[in-house]
PDB file of C-alpha atoms and ligand atoms in Angstrom:
ATOM      1  CA  GLY A   1     -26.141 -37.954  -4.675  1.00  0.00           C
ATOM      2  CA  GLU A   2     -25.636 -39.505  -1.280  1.00  0.00           C
ATOM      3  CA  TYR A   3     -29.005 -38.354  -0.053  1.00  0.00           C
ATOM      4  CA  SER A   4     -31.092 -39.463  -2.972  1.00  0.00           C
ATOM      5  CA  HIS A   5     -33.453 -41.656  -0.977  1.00  0.00           C
ATOM      6  CA  ARG A   6     -37.037 -40.779  -1.555  1.00  0.00           C
ATOM      7  CA  VAL A   7     -40.085 -42.239   0.039  1.00  0.00           C
ATOM      8  CA  ASP A   8     -43.307 -42.450  -1.895  1.00  0.00           C
ATOM      9  CA  LEU A   9     -46.092 -43.458   0.364  1.00  0.00           C
ATOM     10  CA  LYS A  10     -49.714 -43.366  -0.523  1.00  0.00           C
ATOM     11  CA  GLY A  11     -52.493 -43.747   1.897  1.00  0.00           C
ATOM     12  CA  GLY A  12     -53.128 -42.305   5.297  1.00  0.00           C
ATOM     13  CA  ASP A  13     -52.632 -38.570   5.829  1.00  0.00           C
ATOM     14  CA  GLU A  14     -50.030 -39.084   8.512  1.00  0.00           C
ATOM     15  CA  MET A  15     -47.953 -41.335   6.311  1.00  0.00           C
ATOM     16  CA  THR A  16     -48.124 -38.846   3.442  1.00  0.00           C
ATOM     17  CA  GLN A  17     -47.036 -36.072   5.767  1.00  0.00           C
ATOM     18  CA  LEU A  18     -44.192 -38.191   7.101  1.00  0.00           C
ATOM     19  CA  ALA A  19     -43.014 -38.924   3.566  1.00  0.00           C
ATOM     20  CA  GLU A  20     -43.115 -35.233   2.685  1.00  0.00           C
ATOM     21  CA  GLU A  21     -41.110 -34.290   5.755  1.00  0.00           C
ATOM     22  CA  PHE A  22     -38.577 -36.993   5.012  1.00  0.00           C
ATOM     23  CA  ASN A  23     -38.139 -35.784   1.438  1.00  0.00           C
ATOM     24  CA  GLU A  24     -37.817 -32.189   2.555  1.00  0.00           C
ATOM     25  CA  LEU A  25     -35.117 -33.169   5.066  1.00  0.00           C
ATOM     26  CA  THR A  26     -33.276 -35.155   2.413  1.00  0.00           C
ATOM     27  CA  GLY A  27     -33.308 -32.095   0.174  1.00  0.00           C
ATOM     28  CA  ARG A  28     -31.826 -29.974   2.930  1.00  0.00           C
ATOM     29  CA  LEU A  29     -29.062 -32.481   3.631  1.00  0.00           C
ATOM     30  CA  GLN A  30     -28.199 -32.459  -0.048  1.00  0.00           C
ATOM     31  CA  THR A  31     -27.914 -28.661  -0.025  1.00  0.00           C
ATOM     32  CA  THR A  32     -25.651 -28.800   3.029  1.00  0.00           C
ATOM     33  CA  GLU A  33     -23.522 -31.396   1.297  1.00  0.00           C
ATOM     34  CA  GLU A  34     -23.261 -29.169  -1.792  1.00  0.00           C
ATOM     35  CA  VAL A  35     -22.306 -26.152   0.306  1.00  0.00           C
ATOM     36  CA  ARG A  36     -19.601 -28.216   1.978  1.00  0.00           C
ATOM     37  CA  ARG A  37     -18.186 -29.418  -1.332  1.00  0.00           C
ATOM     38  CA  ARG A  38     -18.218 -25.934  -2.752  1.00  0.00           C
ATOM     39  CA  PHE A  39     -16.399 -24.689   0.352  1.00  0.00           C
ATOM     40  CA  VAL A  40     -13.637 -27.281   0.043  1.00  0.00           C
ATOM     41  CA  SER A  41     -13.225 -26.522  -3.644  1.00  0.00           C
ATOM     42  CA  ASP A  42     -13.119 -22.731  -3.087  1.00  0.00           C
ATOM     43  CA  ALA A  43     -10.681 -23.132  -0.203  1.00  0.00           C
ATOM     44  CA  SER A  44      -8.367 -25.305  -2.297  1.00  0.00           C
ATOM     45  CA  HIS A  45      -8.414 -22.728  -5.034  1.00  0.00           C
ATOM     46  CA  GLU A  46      -7.577 -19.923  -2.597  1.00  0.00           C
ATOM     47  CA  LEU A  47      -4.649 -21.920  -1.224  1.00  0.00           C
ATOM     48  CA  LYS A  48      -3.380 -22.814  -4.692  1.00  0.00           C
ATOM     49  CA  THR A  49      -2.858 -19.216  -5.749  1.00  0.00           C
ATOM     50  CA  PRO A  50      -0.204 -18.266  -3.156  1.00  0.00           C
ATOM     51  CA  LEU A  51       1.372 -21.713  -3.484  1.00  0.00           C
ATOM     52  CA  ALA A  52       1.739 -21.203  -7.240  1.00  0.00           C
ATOM     53  CA  SER A  53       3.372 -17.812  -6.625  1.00  0.00           C
ATOM     54  CA  ILE A  54       5.832 -19.340  -4.167  1.00  0.00           C
ATOM     55  CA  ARG A  55       6.652 -22.047  -6.697  1.00  0.00           C
ATOM     56  CA  LEU A  56       7.260 -19.467  -9.429  1.00  0.00           C
ATOM     57  CA  LEU A  57       9.407 -17.239  -7.238  1.00  0.00           C
ATOM     58  CA  THR A  58      11.598 -20.086  -6.010  1.00  0.00           C
ATOM     59  CA  ASP A  59      12.012 -21.357  -9.573  1.00  0.00           C
ATOM     60  CA  SER A  60      13.144 -17.954 -10.772  1.00  0.00           C
ATOM     61  CA  ILE A  61      15.772 -17.792  -8.030  1.00  0.00           C
ATOM     62  CA  LEU A  62      16.951 -21.348  -8.621  1.00  0.00           C
ATOM     63  CA  GLN A  63      17.066 -21.055 -12.396  1.00  0.00           C
ATOM     64  CA  ALA A  64      18.657 -17.623 -12.681  1.00  0.00           C
ATOM     65  CA  GLU A  65      22.160 -17.753 -14.218  1.00  0.00           C
ATOM     66  CA  HIS A  66      23.137 -14.822 -12.160  1.00  0.00           C
ATOM     67  CA  MET A  67      21.111 -12.886  -9.630  1.00  0.00           C
ATOM     68  CA  ASP A  68      22.311  -9.982  -7.533  1.00  0.00           C
ATOM     69  CA  ASP A  69      21.595  -9.994  -3.820  1.00  0.00           C
ATOM     70  CA  ALA A  70      19.070  -7.192  -3.948  1.00  0.00           C
ATOM     71  CA  THR A  71      16.888  -9.012  -6.477  1.00  0.00           C
ATOM     72  CA  ALA A  72      17.162 -12.289  -4.613  1.00  0.00           C
ATOM     73  CA  ARG A  73      16.150 -10.582  -1.373  1.00  0.00           C
ATOM     74  CA  GLU A  74      13.188  -8.982  -3.096  1.00  0.00           C
ATOM     75  CA  PHE A  75      11.984 -12.369  -4.331  1.00  0.00           C
ATOM     76  CA  LEU A  76      12.481 -13.879  -0.896  1.00  0.00           C
ATOM     77  CA  GLY A  77      10.452 -11.043   0.572  1.00  0.00           C
ATOM     78  CA  ASP A  78       7.643 -11.850  -1.871  1.00  0.00           C
ATOM     79  CA  ILE A  79       7.811 -15.508  -0.897  1.00  0.00           C
ATOM     80  CA  GLY A  80       7.491 -14.479   2.745  1.00  0.00           C
ATOM     81  CA  GLU A  81       4.414 -12.412   1.941  1.00  0.00           C
ATOM     82  CA  GLU A  82       2.743 -15.292   0.134  1.00  0.00           C
ATOM     83  CA  ALA A  83       3.518 -17.545   3.094  1.00  0.00           C
ATOM     84  CA  GLU A  84       1.891 -15.009   5.414  1.00  0.00           C
ATOM     85  CA  ARG A  85      -1.123 -14.994   3.168  1.00  0.00           C
ATOM     86  CA  LEU A  86      -1.367 -18.772   3.446  1.00  0.00           C
ATOM     87  CA  THR A  87      -1.178 -18.442   7.213  1.00  0.00           C
ATOM     88  CA  ARG A  88      -4.011 -15.912   7.270  1.00  0.00           C
ATOM     89  CA  ILE A  89      -6.212 -18.081   5.076  1.00  0.00           C
ATOM     90  CA  THR A  90      -5.616 -21.274   7.068  1.00  0.00           C
ATOM     91  CA  GLU A  91      -6.182 -19.503  10.389  1.00  0.00           C
ATOM     92  CA  LYS A  92      -9.514 -18.215   9.155  1.00  0.00           C
ATOM     93  CA  LEU A  93     -10.499 -21.569   7.721  1.00  0.00           C
ATOM     94  CA  LEU A  94      -9.799 -23.125  11.102  1.00  0.00           C
ATOM     95  CA  THR A  95     -11.928 -20.478  12.796  1.00  0.00           C
ATOM     96  CA  LEU A  96     -14.820 -21.216  10.435  1.00  0.00           C
ATOM     97  CA  THR A  97     -14.493 -24.968  11.013  1.00  0.00           C
ATOM     98  CA  ARG A  98     -14.496 -24.435  14.747  1.00  0.00           C
ATOM     99  CA  LEU A  99     -17.650 -22.317  14.474  1.00  0.00           C
ATOM    100  CA  ASP A 100     -19.261 -25.087  12.440  1.00  0.00           C
ATOM    101  CA  THR A 101     -18.439 -28.003  14.677  1.00  0.00           C
ATOM    102  CA  ALA A 102     -17.264 -27.158  18.160  1.00  0.00           C
ATOM    103  CA  PRO A 103     -19.657 -26.160  20.920  1.00  0.00           C
ATOM    104  CA  PRO A 104     -19.133 -22.587  22.125  1.00  0.00           C
ATOM    105  CA  VAL A 105     -16.571 -22.280  24.891  1.00  0.00           C
ATOM    106  CA  GLU A 106     -16.548 -20.341  28.148  1.00  0.00           C
ATOM    107  CA  ARG A 107     -19.274 -17.804  27.918  1.00  0.00           C
ATOM    108  CA  THR A 108     -19.449 -15.067  30.484  1.00  0.00           C
ATOM    109  CA  ALA A 109     -21.129 -11.698  30.746  1.00  0.00           C
ATOM    110  CA  VAL A 110     -18.927  -9.524  28.541  1.00  0.00           C
ATOM    111  CA  ASP A 111     -18.828  -5.747  28.581  1.00  0.00           C
ATOM    112  CA  VAL A 112     -18.922  -4.973  24.861  1.00  0.00           C
ATOM    113  CA  LYS A 113     -17.651  -1.432  25.458  1.00  0.00           C
ATOM    114  CA  ARG A 114     -14.331  -2.781  26.812  1.00  0.00           C
ATOM    115  CA  VAL A 115     -13.987  -5.105  23.834  1.00  0.00           C
ATOM    116  CA  VAL A 116     -14.587  -2.369  21.269  1.00  0.00           C
ATOM    117  CA  GLU A 117     -12.117  -0.093  23.076  1.00  0.00           C
ATOM    118  CA  LYS A 118      -9.443  -2.766  22.729  1.00  0.00           C
ATOM    119  CA  VAL A 119     -10.123  -3.031  18.998  1.00  0.00           C
ATOM    120  CA  GLU A 120     -10.032   0.765  18.685  1.00  0.00           C
ATOM    121  CA  HIS A 121      -6.637   0.764  20.354  1.00  0.00           C
ATOM    122  CA  MET A 122      -5.354  -1.986  18.034  1.00  0.00           C
ATOM    123  CA  LEU A 123      -6.561  -0.246  14.871  1.00  0.00           C
ATOM    124  CA  ALA A 124      -5.492   3.288  15.741  1.00  0.00           C
ATOM    125  CA  PRO A 125      -2.073   3.006  14.020  1.00  0.00           C
ATOM    126  CA  LEU A 126      -3.601   1.617  10.811  1.00  0.00           C
ATOM    127  CA  ALA A 127      -6.298   4.310  10.797  1.00  0.00           C
ATOM    128  CA  ARG A 128      -3.658   7.019  11.240  1.00  0.00           C
ATOM    129  CA  ALA A 129      -1.538   5.554   8.461  1.00  0.00           C
ATOM    130  CA  VAL A 130      -4.378   5.700   5.937  1.00  0.00           C
ATOM    131  CA  GLU A 131      -5.685   9.053   7.249  1.00  0.00           C
ATOM    132  CA  VAL A 132      -9.026   7.740   8.431  1.00  0.00           C
ATOM    133  CA  SER A 133     -10.488   9.027  11.663  1.00  0.00           C
ATOM    134  CA  LEU A 134     -11.873   6.365  13.950  1.00  0.00           C
ATOM    135  CA  VAL A 135     -14.557   7.670  16.298  1.00  0.00           C
ATOM    136  CA  CYS A 136     -16.236   5.549  18.968  1.00  0.00           C
ATOM    137  CA  ASP A 137     -19.377   6.465  20.860  1.00  0.00           C
ATOM    138  CA  LEU A 138     -19.961   3.617  23.303  1.00  0.00           C
ATOM    139  CA  GLU A 139     -22.671   3.297  25.887  1.00  0.00           C
ATOM    140  CA  GLU A 140     -21.978   1.843  29.328  1.00  0.00           C
ATOM    141  CA  GLY A 141     -23.909  -1.184  30.430  1.00  0.00           C
ATOM    142  CA  ALA A 142     -24.031  -3.086  27.143  1.00  0.00           C
ATOM    143  CA  TRP A 143     -23.384  -6.622  28.360  1.00  0.00           C
ATOM    144  CA  VAL A 144     -23.628  -9.739  26.241  1.00  0.00           C
ATOM    145  CA  TRP A 145     -23.445 -13.408  27.245  1.00  0.00           C
ATOM    146  CA  ALA A 146     -20.497 -14.366  25.067  1.00  0.00           C
ATOM    147  CA  THR A 147     -17.040 -15.706  24.470  1.00  0.00           C
ATOM    148  CA  GLN A 148     -14.825 -12.649  24.809  1.00  0.00           C
ATOM    149  CA  ASP A 149     -12.501 -13.593  21.915  1.00  0.00           C
ATOM    150  CA  ASP A 150     -15.442 -14.115  19.595  1.00  0.00           C
ATOM    151  CA  LEU A 151     -16.844 -10.667  20.320  1.00  0.00           C
ATOM    152  CA  TYR A 152     -13.402  -9.210  19.757  1.00  0.00           C
ATOM    153  CA  GLN A 153     -13.214 -10.964  16.381  1.00  0.00           C
ATOM    154  CA  ILE A 154     -16.588  -9.582  15.290  1.00  0.00           C
ATOM    155  CA  ALA A 155     -15.725  -6.003  16.257  1.00  0.00           C
ATOM    156  CA  PHE A 156     -12.229  -6.284  14.808  1.00  0.00           C
ATOM    157  CA  ASN A 157     -13.312  -7.632  11.410  1.00  0.00           C
ATOM    158  CA  LEU A 158     -16.007  -4.997  10.941  1.00  0.00           C
ATOM    159  CA  MET A 159     -13.870  -2.096  12.142  1.00  0.00           C
ATOM    160  CA  GLU A 160     -10.808  -3.181  10.190  1.00  0.00           C
ATOM    161  CA  ASN A 161     -12.887  -3.431   7.001  1.00  0.00           C
ATOM    162  CA  ALA A 162     -14.345   0.016   7.644  1.00  0.00           C
ATOM    163  CA  VAL A 163     -10.797   1.399   7.812  1.00  0.00           C
ATOM    164  CA  LYS A 164      -9.415  -0.742   4.951  1.00  0.00           C
ATOM    165  CA  TYR A 165     -12.181   0.038   2.465  1.00  0.00           C
ATOM    166  CA  ASN A 166     -12.048   3.732   3.192  1.00  0.00           C
ATOM    167  CA  LEU A 167     -10.483   6.787   1.580  1.00  0.00           C
ATOM    168  CA  PRO A 168      -7.955   9.297   2.918  1.00  0.00           C
ATOM    169  CA  GLY A 169      -9.782  11.897   4.992  1.00  0.00           C
ATOM    170  CA  GLY A 170     -12.625   9.443   5.573  1.00  0.00           C
ATOM    171  CA  MET A 171     -14.310   8.458   8.795  1.00  0.00           C
ATOM    172  CA  VAL A 172     -15.359   5.386  10.740  1.00  0.00           C
ATOM    173  CA  ARG A 173     -17.969   5.803  13.451  1.00  0.00           C
ATOM    174  CA  VAL A 174     -18.644   3.004  15.878  1.00  0.00           C
ATOM    175  CA  THR A 175     -21.643   3.183  18.180  1.00  0.00           C
ATOM    176  CA  LEU A 176     -22.750   0.820  20.914  1.00  0.00           C
ATOM    177  CA  GLN A 177     -26.220   1.044  22.381  1.00  0.00           C
ATOM    178  CA  GLY A 178     -28.561  -0.917  24.552  1.00  0.00           C
ATOM    179  CA  GLN A 179     -31.992  -1.060  22.937  1.00  0.00           C
ATOM    180  CA  GLY A 180     -34.477  -2.777  25.210  1.00  0.00           C
ATOM    181  CA  ASP A 181     -33.479  -6.433  25.420  1.00  0.00           C
ATOM    182  CA  ALA A 182     -30.839  -6.021  22.735  1.00  0.00           C
ATOM    183  CA  VAL A 183     -27.346  -4.647  22.368  1.00  0.00           C
ATOM    184  CA  VAL A 184     -26.591  -3.040  19.009  1.00  0.00           C
ATOM    185  CA  LEU A 185     -23.110  -2.439  17.651  1.00  0.00           C
ATOM    186  CA  CYS A 186     -22.973  -0.242  14.537  1.00  0.00           C
ATOM    187  CA  VAL A 187     -19.907   0.259  12.380  1.00  0.00           C
ATOM    188  CA  GLU A 188     -20.426   2.983   9.841  1.00  0.00           C
ATOM    189  CA  ASP A 189     -17.900   4.272   7.316  1.00  0.00           C
ATOM    190  CA  THR A 190     -17.599   6.906   4.608  1.00  0.00           C
ATOM    191  CA  GLY A 191     -15.567   4.553   2.426  1.00  0.00           C
ATOM    192  CA  VAL A 192     -15.788   3.079  -1.058  1.00  0.00           C
ATOM    193  CA  GLY A 193     -19.176   1.476  -0.387  1.00  0.00           C
ATOM    194  CA  ILE A 194     -20.659  -1.785  -1.636  1.00  0.00           C
ATOM    195  CA  PRO A 195     -22.867  -1.900  -4.745  1.00  0.00           C
ATOM    196  CA  GLU A 196     -26.486  -2.784  -3.919  1.00  0.00           C
ATOM    197  CA  GLU A 197     -26.346  -5.996  -5.968  1.00  0.00           C
ATOM    198  CA  ASP A 198     -23.336  -7.261  -3.997  1.00  0.00           C
ATOM    199  CA  LEU A 199     -24.881  -6.700  -0.566  1.00  0.00           C
ATOM    200  CA  PRO A 200     -26.606 -10.115  -0.342  1.00  0.00           C
ATOM    201  CA  LYS A 201     -23.371 -11.915  -1.240  1.00  0.00           C
ATOM    202  CA  ILE A 202     -20.748 -10.269   0.932  1.00  0.00           C
ATOM    203  CA  PHE A 203     -21.245 -12.688   3.842  1.00  0.00           C
ATOM    204  CA  ASP A 204     -20.498 -15.652   1.573  1.00  0.00           C
ATOM    205  CA  ARG A 205     -17.183 -17.362   2.064  1.00  0.00           C
ATOM    206  CA  PHE A 206     -14.443 -15.936  -0.174  1.00  0.00           C
ATOM    207  CA  TYR A 207     -16.718 -13.338  -1.742  1.00  0.00           C
ATOM    208  CA  ARG A 208     -15.067  -9.982  -2.496  1.00  0.00           C
ATOM    209  CA  VAL A 209     -16.439  -7.009  -4.369  1.00  0.00           C
ATOM    210  CA  ASP A 210     -13.028  -5.850  -5.526  1.00  0.00           C
ATOM    211  CA  LYS A 211     -10.571  -8.741  -5.557  1.00  0.00           C
ATOM    212  CA  ALA A 212      -7.510  -6.610  -6.239  1.00  0.00           C
ATOM    213  CA  ARG A 213      -8.276  -4.197  -3.432  1.00  0.00           C
ATOM    214  CA  SER A 214      -9.002  -6.974  -0.967  1.00  0.00           C
ATOM    215  CA  ARG A 215      -5.790  -8.751  -1.918  1.00  0.00           C
ATOM    216  CA  ALA A 216      -3.717  -5.591  -1.625  1.00  0.00           C
ATOM    217  CA  ALA A 217      -5.149  -5.052   1.853  1.00  0.00           C
ATOM    218  CA  GLY A 218      -4.267  -8.633   2.836  1.00  0.00           C
ATOM    219  CA  GLY A 219      -7.895  -9.751   2.696  1.00  0.00           C
ATOM    220  CA  THR A 220      -9.097 -13.333   2.403  1.00  0.00           C
ATOM    221  CA  GLY A 221     -12.810 -12.876   1.779  1.00  0.00           C
ATOM    222  CA  LEU A 222     -13.527 -14.803   4.971  1.00  0.00           C
ATOM    223  CA  GLY A 223     -13.803 -11.986   7.514  1.00  0.00           C
ATOM    224  CA  LEU A 224     -17.505 -11.315   7.091  1.00  0.00           C
ATOM    225  CA  SER A 225     -18.439 -15.021   7.036  1.00  0.00           C
ATOM    226  CA  ILE A 226     -16.693 -15.297  10.377  1.00  0.00           C
ATOM    227  CA  VAL A 227     -18.624 -12.262  11.640  1.00  0.00           C
ATOM    228  CA  ARG A 228     -21.936 -13.775  10.554  1.00  0.00           C
ATOM    229  CA  ASP A 229     -21.265 -17.281  11.889  1.00  0.00           C
ATOM    230  CA  THR A 230     -19.895 -15.970  15.190  1.00  0.00           C
ATOM    231  CA  ALA A 231     -22.851 -13.626  15.648  1.00  0.00           C
ATOM    232  CA  ARG A 232     -25.233 -16.537  14.978  1.00  0.00           C
ATOM    233  CA  GLN A 233     -23.502 -18.652  17.596  1.00  0.00           C
ATOM    234  CA  HIS A 234     -24.276 -15.859  20.033  1.00  0.00           C
ATOM    235  CA  ARG A 235     -27.900 -15.682  18.890  1.00  0.00           C
ATOM    236  CA  GLY A 236     -27.060 -12.422  17.191  1.00  0.00           C
ATOM    237  CA  THR A 237     -27.824 -11.064  13.736  1.00  0.00           C
ATOM    238  CA  VAL A 238     -25.840  -8.941  11.307  1.00  0.00           C
ATOM    239  CA  THR A 239     -27.292  -6.500   8.809  1.00  0.00           C
ATOM    240  CA  VAL A 240     -25.676  -4.288   6.208  1.00  0.00           C
ATOM    241  CA  ARG A 241     -26.898  -1.311   4.234  1.00  0.00           C
ATOM    242  CA  ARG A 242     -25.515   1.372   2.002  1.00  0.00           C
ATOM    243  CA  ARG A 243     -24.935   4.674   3.680  1.00  0.00           C
ATOM    244  CA  GLU A 244     -25.929   7.960   2.034  1.00  0.00           C
ATOM    245  CA  PRO A 245     -24.194   9.730   0.372  1.00  0.00           C
ATOM    246  CA  ALA A 246     -21.307   7.244   0.568  1.00  0.00           C
ATOM    247  CA  GLY A 247     -20.013   4.297   2.511  1.00  0.00           C
ATOM    248  CA  THR A 248     -21.447   1.344   4.357  1.00  0.00           C
ATOM    249  CA  CYS A 249     -23.141   0.616   7.645  1.00  0.00           C
ATOM    250  CA  PHE A 250     -23.013  -2.730   9.451  1.00  0.00           C
ATOM    251  CA  ALA A 251     -25.098  -3.471  12.527  1.00  0.00           C
ATOM    252  CA  VAL A 252     -24.798  -6.457  14.862  1.00  0.00           C
ATOM    253  CA  THR A 253     -27.585  -7.136  17.343  1.00  0.00           C
ATOM    254  CA  PHE A 254     -27.220  -9.450  20.358  1.00  0.00           C
ATOM    255  CA  PRO A 255     -29.571 -10.426  23.145  1.00  0.00           C
ATOM    256  CA  ARG A 256     -28.688  -8.268  26.122  1.00  0.00           C
ATOM    257  CA  CYS A 257     -27.416  -9.681  29.349  1.00  0.00           C
ATOM    258  CA  ARG A 258     -28.491  -7.271  32.047  1.00  0.00           C
ATOM    259  CA  GLU A 259     -25.586  -6.995  34.418  1.00  0.00           C
ATOM    260  CA  LYS A 260     -22.161  -8.258  35.277  1.00  0.00           C
ATOM    261  CA  GLY A 261     -22.354 -11.844  36.465  1.00  0.00           C
ATOM    262  CA  GLY A 262     -25.909 -11.909  35.227  1.00  0.00           C
ATOM    263  CA  GLU A 263     -27.567 -15.119  34.220  1.00  0.00           C
ATOM    264  CA  GLN A 264     -27.457 -16.449  30.718  1.00  0.00           C
ATOM    265  CA  PRO A 265     -30.360 -14.726  28.915  1.00  0.00           C
TER     266      PRO A 265
HETATM  267  P1  ADP B 301     -11.763  -9.358   2.968  1.00  0.00           P
HETATM  268  O1  ADP B 301     -10.774 -10.227   3.653  1.00  0.00           O
HETATM  269  O2  ADP B 301     -11.645  -9.391   1.474  1.00  0.00           O
HETATM  270  O3  ADP B 301     -11.825  -7.986   3.532  1.00  0.00           O
HETATM  271  P2  ADP B 301     -14.441  -9.792   4.108  1.00  0.00           P
HETATM  272  O4  ADP B 301     -15.206 -11.068   4.196  1.00  0.00           O
HETATM  273  O5  ADP B 301     -14.090  -9.113   5.372  1.00  0.00           O
HETATM  274  O6  ADP B 301     -13.164 -10.118   3.226  1.00  0.00           O
HETATM  275  O7  ADP B 301     -15.266  -8.790   3.196  1.00  0.00           O
HETATM  276  C1  ADP B 301     -15.747  -9.248   1.934  1.00  0.00           C
HETATM  277  C2  ADP B 301     -15.759  -8.133   0.916  1.00  0.00           C
HETATM  278  O8  ADP B 301     -16.782  -7.174   1.256  1.00  0.00           O
HETATM  279  C3  ADP B 301     -14.477  -7.322   0.853  1.00  0.00           C
HETATM  280  O9  ADP B 301     -13.546  -7.909  -0.019  1.00  0.00           O
HETATM  281  C4  ADP B 301     -14.967  -5.989   0.319  1.00  0.00           C
HETATM  282  O10 ADP B 301     -15.093  -6.048  -1.081  1.00  0.00           O
HETATM  283  C5  ADP B 301     -16.370  -5.862   0.921  1.00  0.00           C
HETATM  284  N1  ADP B 301     -16.400  -5.039   2.145  1.00  0.00           N
HETATM  285  C6  ADP B 301     -16.389  -5.466   3.430  1.00  0.00           C
HETATM  286  N2  ADP B 301     -16.493  -4.444   4.304  1.00  0.00           N
HETATM  287  C7  ADP B 301     -16.572  -3.321   3.554  1.00  0.00           C
HETATM  288  C8  ADP B 301     -16.704  -1.929   3.852  1.00  0.00           C
HETATM  289  N3  ADP B 301     -16.780  -1.477   5.122  1.00  0.00           N
HETATM  290  N4  ADP B 301     -16.755  -1.060   2.809  1.00  0.00           N
HETATM  291  C9  ADP B 301     -16.695  -1.511   1.531  1.00  0.00           C
HETATM  292  N5  ADP B 301     -16.562  -2.785   1.184  1.00  0.00           N
HETATM  293  C10 ADP B 301     -16.506  -3.697   2.166  1.00  0.00           C
END
C-alpha cells in the first residue's frame, strides 16, 4: 500500500523504540486509508441504488407504448422519492465529511433542555402518527459547551430512531440529568430492539439491522455514525444497551459546563 515503508533498525534501545513507533504509526495510517476507501465504496453503492431506480422508472415511462396519466404520475412520484433519498444521503455524507475535516464552529454554553424540547416539538406529529408516546423528563441546568446545531442533530437522530423503530402503543422516554461533572442524555424506547450481536456494529457507517425497515422509514444508515462522531467532537461518549423486556436504550454523556456564559470546560 501507500504506507508500506518499514524501518528495521538494530542497535541502540532508543533507535529500536523509534523504529517500533514508526512501524506502529504506519500501520495506523494504513488502517485509516482502508477505512476511507471502504467508506467511498460503500457511499458509491448507496448512491447507485436510487440512481438505478430512477433510471428504470424513466425508461419505463419513455418506452411505454401507451401509459395513462395516473400510472405516469405514480412513476413520477416514485422518481421524486428516490431523488429525495439521494438528497438525504448526500446531506448526511456532507455532515460526516465536515465532522472529519472541519474544526468545530461557534461553541457556546448550550442549555440541552431547550434543545431536546425543540426536538420533542418537531417529532410530536410523527410520534402521534405511529401511536408512540414521547415522554421527556428534563432537568434544568444541564449546560454543555457545544455547537447548538450539533446537539440538536444528536438528540434528533436518537429520538427519531426511537420513534421509527417502535411499535404502535409503544413509548419513548427521554431523560436529561446532570451527574457531577457530566450531563447525561438518555433515549429509551420500547421498540423492536437490536440483537446483542448487532450492538457493536450499529455506529458503523451504513450499517442497518433491518435494511427493509430502515429503507421504508427513509433511513440511510448514517444517523448513528453522525451521533457518534458529533458526540466525540464535543468530548462526549455514546453507549447503547438492550432494554428489558424490550427495546433499546442510548445514553450520551458530555462534560458539563456549569452555567450560562460559563467558561469552556
Ligand atoms: P437509519 O437511517 O437506518 O435509521 P441509523 O444509523 O440511525 O440509520 O441506525 C442504524 C440502524 O440501527 C438502523 O437501521 C436500525 O436497524 C438500528 N436502530 C437504530 N436505532 C434503533 C432503535 N432505537 N431501536 C431499534 N433499532 C435501532
